[in-house]
Coordinates of C-alpha atoms in Angstrom, one line a residue:
Chain A
X883 CA -69.6 -19.1 31.1
X884 CA -72.7 -17.8 33.2
X885 CA -70.5 -14.5 33.1
X886 CA -69.3 -14.9 29.5
X887 CA -73.2 -14.3 28.6
X888 CA -74.4 -11.8 30.8
X889 CA -71.4 -9.8 29.7
X890 CA -72.7 -10.4 26.0
X891 CA -75.8 -9.4 26.7
X892 CA -74.2 -6.2 28.7
X893 CA -72.1 -5.1 25.7
X894 CA -75.4 -5.8 23.1
X895 CA -77.8 -3.3 25.1
X896 CA -76.8 -0.1 23.7
X897 CA -77.4 1.7 26.8
X898 CA -74.7 -0.4 28.7
X899 CA -72.4 -0.7 26.2
X900 CA -70.0 1.8 27.1
X901 CA -70.5 0.9 30.6
X902 CA -69.5 -2.6 29.9
X903 CA -66.3 -2.3 27.7
X904 CA -65.3 0.3 31.2
X905 CA -64.9 -3.2 32.6
X906 CA -63.1 -4.9 29.7
X907 CA -63.2 -8.3 31.7
X908 CA -65.7 -9.1 33.9
X909 CA -64.1 -12.3 34.9
X910 CA -60.6 -10.3 36.0
X911 CA -63.4 -8.0 38.0
X912 CA -64.9 -10.9 39.8
X913 CA -61.9 -12.3 40.6
X914 CA -61.2 -9.2 42.3
X915 CA -63.9 -9.1 44.2
X916 CA -64.0 -12.6 45.1
X917 CA -60.2 -11.9 46.7
X918 CA -60.8 -9.0 48.3
X919 CA -63.5 -9.7 51.2
X920 CA -63.7 -6.2 51.9
X921 CA -65.2 -5.5 49.0
X922 CA -67.3 -8.9 48.8
X923 CA -68.7 -7.3 52.2
X924 CA -69.5 -4.0 50.8
X925 CA -71.3 -5.5 47.6
X926 CA -73.3 -8.0 49.9
X927 CA -74.7 -5.0 52.4
X928 CA -75.3 -2.8 49.0
X929 CA -77.1 -5.4 47.6
X930 CA -79.1 -6.1 50.7
X931 CA -79.4 -2.6 51.5
X932 CA -81.1 -2.0 47.8
X933 CA -83.2 -5.1 48.5
X934 CA -84.6 -4.5 51.8
X935 CA -85.3 -0.9 50.6
X936 CA -87.5 -2.3 47.5
X937 CA -89.1 -4.7 49.7
X938 CA -89.1 -3.4 53.1
X939 CA -91.7 -2.4 54.1
X940 CA -93.5 -5.3 52.8
X941 CA -91.7 -7.8 55.1
X942 CA -91.9 -5.5 57.6
X943 CA -93.5 -7.9 60.5
X944 CA -95.5 -5.3 62.2
X945 CA -97.0 -1.6 61.1
X946 CA -94.0 0.8 61.1
X947 CA -96.4 3.7 61.1
X948 CA -99.5 2.8 62.8
X949 CA -99.9 3.2 66.2
X950 CA -102.2 0.5 67.9
X951 CA -103.8 2.6 71.2
X952 CA -105.1 -0.4 72.5
X953 CA -101.7 -1.6 73.5
X954 CA -99.5 1.2 73.6
X955 CA -99.3 1.1 77.6
X956 CA -98.4 -2.4 77.5
X957 CA -95.9 -2.7 74.6
X958 CA -94.0 0.9 74.9
X959 CA -90.3 0.6 75.0
X960 CA -89.8 -3.1 75.3
X961 CA -86.4 -4.3 75.1
X962 CA -85.3 -6.7 72.3
X963 CA -86.9 -9.8 72.4
X964 CA -87.4 -13.0 69.9
X965 CA -91.2 -11.1 69.3
X966 CA -89.1 -7.9 68.5
X967 CA -85.6 -8.0 67.9
X968 CA -85.1 -4.3 67.7
X969 CA -87.5 -3.7 70.8
X970 CA -90.5 -0.9 70.5
X971 CA -90.5 2.6 70.4
X972 CA -92.2 4.9 73.0
X973 CA -95.8 4.1 71.0
X974 CA -95.3 0.5 71.2
X975 CA -94.3 0.3 67.7
X976 CA -92.0 -2.5 66.5
X977 CA -88.4 -0.9 65.8
X978 CA -87.1 -3.2 63.5
X979 CA -90.1 -3.0 61.2
X980 CA -89.2 0.7 61.6
X981 CA -86.0 0.5 60.5
X982 CA -86.7 -1.7 57.7
X983 CA -89.2 0.7 56.3
X984 CA -86.3 3.6 57.2
X985 CA -84.0 1.5 54.5
X986 CA -86.7 2.7 51.8
X987 CA -86.5 6.2 52.7
X988 CA -82.5 5.9 52.9
X989 CA -82.6 4.6 49.5
X990 CA -85.0 7.0 47.9
X991 CA -83.0 10.0 49.3
X992 CA -79.8 8.7 48.0
X993 CA -81.3 8.0 44.6
X994 CA -83.2 11.2 44.1
X995 CA -80.2 13.0 45.0
X996 CA -77.9 11.3 42.8
X997 CA -80.5 11.7 39.9
X998 CA -80.1 15.3 40.6
X999 CA -76.7 15.9 41.1
X1000 CA -74.8 13.6 38.8
X1001 CA -76.4 15.0 35.2
X1002 CA -75.9 18.1 36.8
X1003 CA -72.3 16.9 37.2
X1004 CA -71.6 15.3 34.1
X1005 CA -73.2 17.6 31.8
X1006 CA -71.3 21.1 33.3
X1007 CA -67.9 19.2 33.9
X1008 CA -68.2 18.0 30.1
X1009 CA -68.7 21.2 29.2
X1010 CA -66.5 23.0 31.5
X1011 CA -63.9 20.7 30.6
X1012 CA -64.2 20.5 26.7
X1013 CA -64.6 24.3 26.0
X1014 CA -62.7 26.0 28.4
X1015 CA -62.3 29.5 28.9
X1016 CA -64.9 32.2 29.8
X1017 CA -67.5 29.2 30.2
X1018 CA -65.3 27.5 32.1
X1019 CA -64.1 30.1 34.3
X1020 CA -68.1 30.8 35.0
X1021 CA -68.7 27.2 36.0
X1022 CA -65.6 26.6 37.8
X1023 CA -66.2 29.8 40.0
X1024 CA -69.8 29.3 40.8
X1025 CA -68.5 25.3 42.2
X1026 CA -65.9 27.5 44.1
X1027 CA -68.4 29.2 45.9
X1028 CA -70.4 26.4 47.0
X1029 CA -67.1 24.5 47.7
X1030 CA -66.1 26.9 50.2
X1031 CA -68.7 26.5 52.7
X1032 CA -68.5 23.2 54.7
X1033 CA -71.3 21.2 52.8
X1034 CA -73.6 20.0 55.4
X1035 CA -73.6 23.2 57.1
X1036 CA -74.9 24.6 53.9
X1037 CA -77.1 22.1 53.8
X1038 CA -78.6 22.7 57.5
X1039 CA -78.8 26.4 55.8
X1040 CA -80.8 25.5 52.4
X1041 CA -83.1 23.1 54.8
X1042 CA -83.5 25.6 57.3
X1043 CA -84.9 28.0 54.4
X1044 CA -86.9 25.7 52.5
X1045 CA -88.7 24.6 55.5
X1046 CA -88.3 21.0 57.6
X1047 CA -89.5 17.7 55.6
X1048 CA -88.0 15.4 53.4
X1049 CA -88.4 17.0 50.0
X1050 CA -86.7 19.8 51.3
X1051 CA -84.1 18.1 52.5
X1052 CA -83.4 15.9 49.4
X1053 CA -83.6 19.4 47.5
X1054 CA -80.8 21.0 49.9
X1055 CA -78.3 17.7 49.8
X1056 CA -78.7 18.2 45.8
X1057 CA -77.8 21.9 46.0
X1058 CA -74.8 21.1 48.1
X1059 CA -73.9 18.0 46.5
X1060 CA -73.5 18.5 42.5
X1061 CA -70.0 21.1 42.7
X1062 CA -67.6 17.9 43.5
X1063 CA -69.0 16.2 40.7
X1064 CA -68.5 18.9 38.0
X1065 CA -64.6 19.6 39.4
X1066 CA -64.5 15.4 39.3
X1067 CA -65.8 15.3 35.6
X1068 CA -64.1 18.3 34.4
X1069 CA -60.7 17.1 35.8
X1070 CA -60.7 13.9 33.6
X1071 CA -62.2 15.6 30.6
X1072 CA -59.3 18.1 30.7
X1073 CA -56.9 14.7 30.6
X1074 CA -59.1 13.0 27.6
X1075 CA -59.7 15.7 25.4
X1076 CA -56.2 15.8 25.0
X1077 CA -55.8 12.1 23.8
X1078 CA -54.8 11.3 20.7
X1079 CA -58.1 9.6 19.8
X1080 CA -59.8 12.4 20.2
X1081 CA -58.2 14.4 17.6
X1082 CA -58.2 11.7 15.4
X1083 CA -62.2 11.4 15.9
X1084 CA -62.3 15.0 15.3
X1085 CA -59.7 14.6 11.8
X1086 CA -62.3 11.8 10.8
X1087 CA -64.7 14.6 10.9
X1088 CA -67.1 13.1 13.9
X1089 CA -69.2 15.9 14.9
X1090 CA -68.4 17.4 18.3
X1091 CA -71.7 16.5 20.1
X1092 CA -70.7 12.8 19.1
X1093 CA -67.2 13.3 20.5
X1094 CA -68.3 14.6 23.6
X1095 CA -71.1 12.0 24.3
X1096 CA -69.5 8.7 22.8
X1097 CA -65.7 9.4 23.4
X1098 CA -65.0 11.9 26.1
X1099 CA -67.5 11.1 28.4
X1100 CA -67.7 7.1 28.7
X1101 CA -63.8 7.9 29.0
X1102 CA -64.1 10.0 31.8
X1103 CA -66.5 8.7 33.8
X1104 CA -64.8 6.0 35.7
X1105 CA -63.9 8.1 38.6
X1106 CA -67.5 9.5 39.0
X1107 CA -68.6 6.1 39.5
X1108 CA -66.4 5.3 42.2
X1109 CA -67.2 8.5 43.5
X1110 CA -70.4 8.6 43.3
X1111 CA -70.5 4.4 44.9
X1112 CA -68.9 6.4 48.2
X1113 CA -71.1 9.7 48.4
X1114 CA -74.0 7.1 48.5
X1115 CA -73.0 6.3 51.8
X1116 CA -72.3 10.3 52.6
X1117 CA -75.8 11.5 51.4
X1118 CA -77.5 9.0 53.7
X1119 CA -75.4 10.1 56.7
X1120 CA -76.3 13.9 55.4
X1121 CA -79.6 13.5 55.3
X1122 CA -80.1 11.2 58.8
X1123 CA -78.0 13.9 60.1
X1124 CA -80.6 16.7 58.7
X1125 CA -83.3 14.6 60.2
X1126 CA -81.3 14.2 63.8
X1127 CA -81.3 17.7 64.3
X1128 CA -85.1 17.9 62.7
X1129 CA -85.1 19.1 59.6
X1130 CA -85.2 16.3 57.1
X1131 CA -87.8 13.6 57.8
X1132 CA -91.1 14.3 60.1
X1133 CA -92.9 11.9 62.2
X1134 CA -94.4 9.2 61.4
X1135 CA -91.8 8.9 58.9
X1136 CA -89.4 6.2 60.2
X1137 CA -86.1 8.0 58.9
X1138 CA -83.0 6.5 60.4
X1139 CA -81.4 9.6 61.8
X1140 CA -85.1 10.7 63.3
X1141 CA -85.2 7.6 65.1
X1142 CA -81.8 8.1 66.8
X1143 CA -82.5 11.4 67.3
X1144 CA -86.1 9.9 69.2
X1145 CA -84.3 7.4 71.2
X1146 CA -81.7 9.7 72.4
X1147 CA -84.5 11.2 75.1
X1148 CA -84.7 7.4 76.4
X1149 CA -80.5 7.3 76.3
X1150 CA -79.2 4.9 78.1
X1151 CA -81.6 3.0 80.1
X1152 CA -83.5 2.1 76.7
X1153 CA -80.5 1.6 74.5
X1154 CA -81.9 0.2 71.5
X1155 CA -84.1 3.0 70.7
X1156 CA -81.1 4.7 69.4
X1157 CA -78.6 1.9 69.0
X1158 CA -80.3 -0.2 66.1
X1159 CA -81.0 2.6 63.5
X1160 CA -77.4 3.6 64.5
X1161 CA -76.4 0.6 63.5
X1162 CA -78.1 0.6 60.3
X1163 CA -76.6 3.8 59.3
X1164 CA -73.0 2.8 60.7
X1165 CA -73.6 -0.6 58.4
X1166 CA -75.3 0.7 55.1
X1167 CA -72.2 3.8 55.3
X1168 CA -69.4 1.5 55.7
X1169 CA -71.0 -0.9 52.9
X1170 CA -70.7 2.1 50.3
X1171 CA -67.4 3.1 51.6
X1172 CA -65.8 -0.1 50.9
X1173 CA -68.0 -1.0 47.8
X1174 CA -66.4 2.3 46.3
X1175 CA -62.8 1.2 47.9
X1176 CA -63.2 -2.3 45.6
X1177 CA -64.8 -0.4 42.6
X1178 CA -62.0 1.9 42.2
X1179 CA -59.3 -1.1 42.7
X1180 CA -61.5 -3.3 39.6
X1181 CA -61.8 0.1 37.4
X1182 CA -58.1 1.3 38.0
X1183 CA -56.0 -0.3 35.2
X1184 CA -52.8 -0.6 37.1
X1185 CA -54.3 -2.6 39.6
X1186 CA -55.7 -5.1 36.9
X1187 CA -52.5 -5.0 35.5
X1188 CA -51.0 -6.2 38.9
X1189 CA -53.6 -9.1 39.1
X1190 CA -52.8 -10.0 35.7
X1191 CA -48.7 -10.1 36.6
X1192 CA -50.1 -12.4 39.7
X1193 CA -51.0 -14.7 37.1
X1194 CA -55.0 -14.2 37.5
X1195 CA -56.5 -14.7 34.4
Chain B
X1079 CA -54.0 26.0 -11.8
X1080 CA -52.4 22.9 -12.9
X1081 CA -55.0 20.4 -13.8
X1082 CA -53.7 17.4 -12.4
X1083 CA -53.0 19.5 -9.0
X1084 CA -55.5 18.1 -6.1
X1085 CA -54.0 20.4 -2.9
X1086 CA -51.8 23.4 -3.3
X1087 CA -50.6 25.2 -0.5
X1088 CA -49.6 28.7 -0.5
X1089 CA -47.8 30.5 2.1
X1090 CA -48.8 29.2 4.8
X1091 CA -47.4 30.1 8.1
X1092 CA -48.8 28.7 11.8
X1093 CA -47.3 30.3 14.7
X1094 CA -47.7 29.4 18.6
X1095 CA -47.9 32.2 20.8
X1096 CA -46.4 30.7 24.0
X1097 CA -45.1 32.4 27.0
X1098 CA -41.5 32.0 25.7
X1099 CA -42.3 33.8 22.6
X1100 CA -43.8 33.0 19.1
X1101 CA -42.9 29.7 17.7
X1102 CA -42.7 29.9 14.0
X1103 CA -43.2 26.3 13.5
X1104 CA -44.9 26.4 9.7
X1105 CA -43.3 29.9 8.3
X1106 CA -44.5 30.1 4.5
X1107 CA -44.9 26.9 3.5
X1108 CA -45.8 26.4 -0.1
X1109 CA -46.0 23.0 -2.1
X1110 CA -49.0 20.8 -4.0
X1111 CA -50.0 17.6 -4.4
X1112 CA -50.8 16.2 -7.5
X1113 CA -53.7 13.6 -8.1
X1114 CA -52.5 10.0 -7.4
X1115 CA -49.0 10.8 -6.3
X1116 CA -47.0 9.6 -2.9
X1117 CA -45.3 13.3 -1.8
X1118 CA -43.1 13.1 0.8
X1119 CA -41.9 15.3 3.3
X1120 CA -38.8 15.1 4.9
X1121 CA -37.2 16.9 7.8
X1122 CA -36.0 16.8 11.4
X1123 CA -38.3 16.7 14.3
X1124 CA -39.5 19.9 14.9
X1125 CA -38.9 21.2 11.4
X1126 CA -42.3 21.5 11.4
X1127 CA -43.6 18.8 9.2
X1128 CA -46.4 17.3 11.3
X1129 CA -48.2 20.9 12.3
X1130 CA -48.2 21.6 8.6
X1131 CA -50.1 18.8 7.7
X1132 CA -52.3 19.1 10.6
X1133 CA -52.9 22.9 9.5
X1134 CA -54.1 21.8 6.1
X1135 CA -57.6 20.7 8.2
X1136 CA -57.3 23.4 10.3
X1137 CA -56.5 20.8 13.4
X1138 CA -54.2 23.2 15.0
X1139 CA -54.6 23.2 18.9
X1140 CA -54.4 26.2 20.9
X1141 CA -51.7 28.2 21.2
X1142 CA -51.0 27.5 17.7
X1143 CA -52.6 29.2 15.2
X1144 CA -52.8 29.8 11.5
X1145 CA -51.3 33.1 11.1
X1146 CA -52.0 33.2 6.8
X1147 CA -51.6 31.4 3.7
X1148 CA -53.8 29.3 1.4
X1149 CA -54.8 25.9 1.3
X1150 CA -56.4 25.1 -2.2
X1151 CA -58.2 21.7 -2.3
X1152 CA -59.7 21.2 -5.5
X1153 CA -59.8 24.7 -6.0
X1154 CA -61.6 25.8 -2.8
X1155 CA -59.5 27.3 0.4
X1156 CA -60.0 25.0 3.5
X1157 CA -58.8 27.6 5.9
X1158 CA -61.9 30.3 4.9
X1159 CA -64.3 27.1 5.1
X1160 CA -66.7 27.0 7.9
X1161 CA -66.2 24.6 10.4
X1162 CA -69.1 22.7 9.5
X1163 CA -68.3 22.5 6.1
X1164 CA -64.7 21.5 7.1
X1165 CA -66.3 18.8 8.8
X1166 CA -67.3 17.1 5.6
X1167 CA -64.2 17.1 3.9
X1168 CA -62.3 15.9 6.9
X1169 CA -62.5 11.9 6.8
X1170 CA -63.8 11.9 3.7
X1171 CA -61.8 14.0 1.6
X1172 CA -58.9 14.2 3.4
X1173 CA -57.8 11.6 6.2
X1174 CA -55.5 11.0 8.2
X1175 CA -53.1 8.1 9.6
X1176 CA -51.1 8.8 13.2
X1177 CA -47.7 8.1 13.8
X1178 CA -49.0 6.1 17.1
X1179 CA -51.7 3.6 16.3
X1180 CA -51.9 2.6 20.1
X1181 CA -53.6 6.2 21.2
X1182 CA -55.5 6.7 17.9
X1183 CA -58.0 4.6 18.9
X1184 CA -60.4 4.8 21.7
X1185 CA -59.9 2.5 24.1
X1186 CA -63.7 1.8 25.0
X1187 CA -64.6 0.6 21.4
X1188 CA -64.0 -2.2 19.2
X1189 CA -61.6 -2.0 15.9
X1190 CA -64.7 -2.1 13.5
X1191 CA -66.5 0.5 15.4
X1192 CA -63.6 3.3 14.4
X1193 CA -64.4 2.4 11.1
X1194 CA -67.9 2.2 11.1
X1195 CA -68.2 5.5 12.8
X1196 CA -65.8 7.4 10.2
X1197 CA -68.6 6.2 7.7
X1198 CA -71.7 7.2 9.6
X1199 CA -70.0 10.7 10.3
X1200 CA -70.7 11.0 6.4
X1201 CA -73.6 9.5 5.6
X1202 CA -77.0 10.4 6.8
X1203 CA -78.5 7.4 5.6
X1204 CA -76.4 4.2 6.6
X1205 CA -77.5 2.3 9.2
X1206 CA -74.6 0.9 11.9
X1207 CA -75.2 -2.6 10.8
X1208 CA -74.5 -1.7 7.3
X1209 CA -71.5 0.4 8.1
X1210 CA -70.3 -2.5 10.3
X1211 CA -70.6 -4.7 6.9
X1212 CA -68.5 -2.3 5.2
X1213 CA -66.1 -2.0 7.9
X1214 CA -65.2 -5.1 7.6
X1215 CA -64.7 -5.2 4.2
X1216 CA -62.2 -2.5 4.6
X1217 CA -60.5 -4.8 7.0
X1218 CA -60.2 -7.6 4.7
X1219 CA -58.5 -4.9 1.7
X1220 CA -55.8 -3.8 4.7
X1221 CA -55.1 -7.5 4.7
X1222 CA -56.1 -8.1 8.3
X1223 CA -56.5 -11.5 9.1
X1224 CA -60.0 -12.8 10.2
X1225 CA -61.4 -9.8 9.8
X1226 CA -64.9 -10.4 11.4
X1227 CA -63.4 -11.3 14.6
X1228 CA -60.7 -8.7 14.3
X1229 CA -63.4 -6.1 14.2
X1230 CA -65.0 -6.9 17.1
X1231 CA -61.5 -6.9 19.3
X1232 CA -60.6 -4.2 21.5
X1233 CA -57.6 -2.0 20.5
X1234 CA -55.8 -3.7 23.7
X1235 CA -56.3 -7.1 22.3
X1236 CA -54.5 -6.1 18.7
X1237 CA -51.0 -6.0 18.2
X1238 CA -49.3 -2.6 17.0
X1239 CA -49.1 -3.6 13.1
X1240 CA -52.6 -4.4 13.5
X1241 CA -53.6 -1.2 15.3
X1242 CA -51.8 0.6 12.5
X1243 CA -53.7 -1.3 9.8
X1244 CA -57.6 -0.1 11.8
X1245 CA -56.3 3.1 11.8
X1246 CA -55.1 2.8 8.1
X1247 CA -58.7 1.3 7.4
X1248 CA -60.7 4.1 9.1
X1249 CA -58.6 6.8 6.7
X1250 CA -59.7 4.9 3.8
X1251 CA -63.1 4.2 4.8
X1252 CA -64.4 6.9 3.0
X1253 CA -61.8 6.6 0.1
X1254 CA -60.4 9.9 0.5
X1255 CA -58.8 11.8 -2.3
X1256 CA -55.8 12.7 -0.1
X1257 CA -54.4 10.2 3.0
X1258 CA -51.9 12.0 5.2
X1259 CA -49.8 9.7 6.8
X1260 CA -47.6 11.2 9.9
X1261 CA -44.6 9.0 10.4
X1262 CA -47.2 5.9 10.5
X1263 CA -44.3 3.7 10.9
X1264 CA -42.1 4.9 13.2
X1265 CA -44.2 3.3 16.4
X1266 CA -43.9 0.1 14.4
X1267 CA -40.8 -2.6 14.1
X1268 CA -39.1 -2.9 11.0
X1269 CA -40.7 -5.9 9.8
X1270 CA -44.2 -4.4 10.1
X1271 CA -43.1 -1.3 8.9
X1272 CA -42.2 -2.7 5.0
X1273 CA -45.7 -4.4 5.0
X1274 CA -47.2 -0.9 6.4
X1275 CA -45.6 1.1 3.5
X1276 CA -46.5 -1.7 0.7
X1277 CA -50.3 -1.4 2.2
X1278 CA -50.4 2.3 1.7
X1279 CA -49.1 2.0 -1.9
X1280 CA -51.5 -0.8 -2.4
X1281 CA -54.2 1.1 -1.4
X1282 CA -53.0 4.5 -3.5
X1283 CA -53.0 2.3 -6.4
X1284 CA -56.5 0.9 -5.3
X1285 CA -58.3 4.2 -5.2
X1286 CA -55.8 6.3 -7.0
X1287 CA -56.2 8.7 -3.8
X1288 CA -52.7 11.1 -3.1
X1289 CA -50.9 10.1 -0.2
X1290 CA -48.6 13.0 1.9
X1291 CA -46.2 10.6 3.5
X1292 CA -44.3 13.2 6.6
X1293 CA -41.2 10.9 7.5
X1294 CA -37.5 11.1 8.6
X1295 CA -36.5 7.9 7.0
X1296 CA -34.8 8.6 3.8
X1297 CA -34.9 4.6 3.0
X1298 CA -38.9 5.0 3.0
X1299 CA -38.5 7.8 0.6
X1300 CA -36.4 6.2 -1.4
X1301 CA -39.0 3.2 -1.8
X1302 CA -42.2 4.5 -2.1
X1303 CA -42.1 8.1 -3.1
X1304 CA -43.2 9.7 -6.2
X1305 CA -41.8 13.4 -5.2
X1306 CA -40.1 14.7 -2.1
X1307 CA -40.5 18.1 -0.4
X1308 CA -37.4 18.9 2.1
X1309 CA -38.5 20.9 5.0
X1310 CA -36.1 22.8 7.4
X1311 CA -37.0 25.1 10.4
X1312 CA -40.9 25.9 8.8
X1313 CA -39.7 26.0 5.4
X1314 CA -39.6 24.3 2.6
X1315 CA -36.0 24.3 1.1
X1316 CA -35.9 21.9 -1.5
X1317 CA -38.7 20.3 -4.1
X1318 CA -37.8 17.3 -6.5
X1319 CA -39.0 14.1 -8.0
X1320 CA -37.4 11.5 -6.0
X1321 CA -35.1 10.1 -8.5
X1322 CA -33.7 13.2 -9.4
X1323 CA -33.2 14.4 -5.2
X1324 CA -31.4 11.3 -4.4
X1325 CA -28.8 11.5 -7.9
X1326 CA -28.9 15.6 -7.7
X1327 CA -29.5 16.5 -4.9
X1328 CA -29.0 20.8 -4.3
X1329 CA -29.7 22.2 -1.2
X1330 CA -26.9 21.8 1.2
X1331 CA -29.1 20.8 3.7
X1332 CA -30.5 17.8 1.4
X1333 CA -26.8 17.2 0.7
X1334 CA -26.0 16.8 4.1
X1335 CA -29.4 14.7 4.8
X1336 CA -27.9 12.1 2.4
X1337 CA -24.3 11.9 3.7
X1338 CA -25.7 10.9 6.7
X1339 CA -27.1 7.8 5.6
X1340 CA -25.0 5.1 5.3
X1341 CA -24.7 3.9 2.0
X1342 CA -24.3 0.3 0.9
X1343 CA -22.3 0.8 -1.6
X1344 CA -19.3 3.1 -0.3
X1345 CA -16.9 1.9 2.0
X1346 CA -16.8 4.9 4.7
X1347 CA -15.1 5.0 7.9
X1348 CA -17.3 7.7 9.3
X1349 CA -20.9 8.7 8.4
X1350 CA -20.7 12.7 8.0
X1351 CA -23.6 14.6 10.3
X1352 CA -24.9 18.1 9.7
X1353 CA -22.8 20.3 12.6
X1354 CA -25.0 22.5 14.8
X1355 CA -28.4 21.7 15.6
X1356 CA -32.0 23.0 14.7
X1357 CA -32.5 26.5 15.2
X1358 CA -34.6 27.7 17.9
X1359 CA -37.5 28.3 16.7
X1360 CA -38.5 31.5 18.4
X1361 CA -35.4 33.3 17.5
X1362 CA -34.1 32.3 14.0
X1363 CA -31.7 33.2 12.1
X1364 CA -31.7 36.0 9.8
X1365 CA -31.4 35.5 6.0
X1366 CA -31.5 31.7 5.2
X1367 CA -32.1 29.4 8.2
X1368 CA -29.5 26.6 7.6
X1369 CA -27.1 29.3 6.5
X1370 CA -25.4 29.1 10.5
X1371 CA -24.9 25.4 9.4
X1372 CA -24.2 25.3 5.8
X1373 CA -20.4 24.5 4.5
X1374 CA -21.1 26.5 1.6
X1375 CA -22.4 30.1 3.3
X1376 CA -21.4 33.2 2.0
X1377 CA -22.4 37.0 2.3
X1378 CA -25.5 36.3 0.4
X1379 CA -27.2 34.3 2.7
X1380 CA -28.2 36.8 5.6
X1381 CA -31.0 37.6 3.1
X1382 CA -34.0 35.0 2.7
X1383 CA -33.5 33.0 -0.4
X1384 CA -37.1 31.9 -2.2
X1385 CA -37.9 28.3 -3.7
X1386 CA -37.6 28.8 -7.3
X1387 CA -37.3 26.1 -10.1
X1388 CA -34.2 25.0 -11.2
X1389 CA -34.9 22.2 -13.5
X1390 CA -38.2 20.7 -14.4
X1391 CA -40.0 20.1 -11.3
X1392 CA -37.0 20.6 -9.3
X1393 CA -37.7 23.5 -6.9
X1394 CA -34.7 24.6 -4.4
X1395 CA -34.6 28.0 -2.1
X1396 CA -30.7 28.5 -1.7
X1397 CA -28.6 31.8 -3.0
X1398 CA -26.0 28.9 -4.5
X1399 CA -27.8 28.3 -7.6
X1400 CA -29.0 32.0 -8.2
X1401 CA -25.8 33.8 -9.1

């Protein structure tokens, strides 16, 4: 009942209409999530990560950045305890609070990178796929150039050129990330534009712009949605890698990759310093991957049919 | 130009430039559609009838190209019209009904949305809600039961016959002057076929639109058409009023087609079939294209015959009638 209501509300809102109708049957989607414990786990992890990213700094038991110089000697590099579940770092700061605050940094980085790269990928992919010819050739050869380098190496190169810092890391990751989205969108557009309903829309006098954005785009977006979910984890991993080698977030920003790198000095005696930030990265990335896989199943009509055969309604 | 002529096609040629060679899918088609009539285009698969119909509003996809010809719609040559002007004709003056209703509707939108979109595409002032209201009205006219609910249904929730009614509803949404129906009943089962044909004829009477009906079903032709054009290998070989064509077929190909259909009044052991198969469209036979399969072929047939009027309204392109 509740789902029906949500579904109705989603379908009514214009912005969500196309995405809402991508999943024709929300009840069935819910069923898939329920039946696949991995997807559920992924969904919970991603939800928790998002919530912690938003409210993390406010619920952190200690200040994640400020150093209390009066207690540094006493509190530095404490092992996990009830007071400090993740232990403390060499300045006596609570690692649990720093990891919590780090969620926000990772969330921000991945959101910024996605909000830059996804629109670029969508627009260029649509143009390349729909118009073809010389425009297609130009766009695709440029993406080929970018994709011919290993992504992380290219990101390191850009990041180093732009100077260390979170902002340049985000920019570098964006530069590296968009070409794969162009490819995915273009490939899908090539399939969709040959469909009869696109020709039918044209034959009914619907304008090219409307055909592109109202018919081709919503029909091409499914693989991108899955890829973006999977890539959220990859972006977090890549930004952590950049921070780990000193290019991304700078101290005292509590970035997970940075925390792992800082703790390396004390490893393995003070194992908790690197261990807990590393665990946070692991769980978050895993969560996004598992959710992406589940999402692919939900949005794949073949999978839906298989479930319907089994009598799920 | 005849005053009751709505559409006149003159020497239309559409070629497909493929790696294997130039496919002359439509090679010099001339025909006309009068106001308020149902003109049937009959021919075998691959004779160019669908391509010809799409070329009328320049809907031919690459590698196909309209090489030459004129398509005069109310005196205006559509082939010379700029794309922007042509868009105003598509869906408002000339609209299409497709063979496969399952793929002619965008799976992400409701049935009503398709009709509303067609209305909005040709009206700058109308609001979506108004268009939706009109769409429901049109659904009622194309005899969709429970139109309000069906308008909110997605294509996959509708049956094949219902989908074809939705496609027809989008086609008549702006009361076009010409509806081009490309084998509209091929994908439907027989009981639905009759209903859909009846519907198309009813709508023609109601809106006094003309219909160009493409089919290979001679039963449908006899049932609903006013005039018939028979196509063979990219050309019109015979054009006549429907009774005339069935009682007095002139072209050997038309005669062969009619003999290949069982006649319930005659008891025969075997149906006659036309020998051979449709010619290779890249390497067409010289002269009359039907001559290699024609039982009456003689020395004249190595030259191409022209379409000439034999009796009032009955045109044929065959040397047999020019001696």
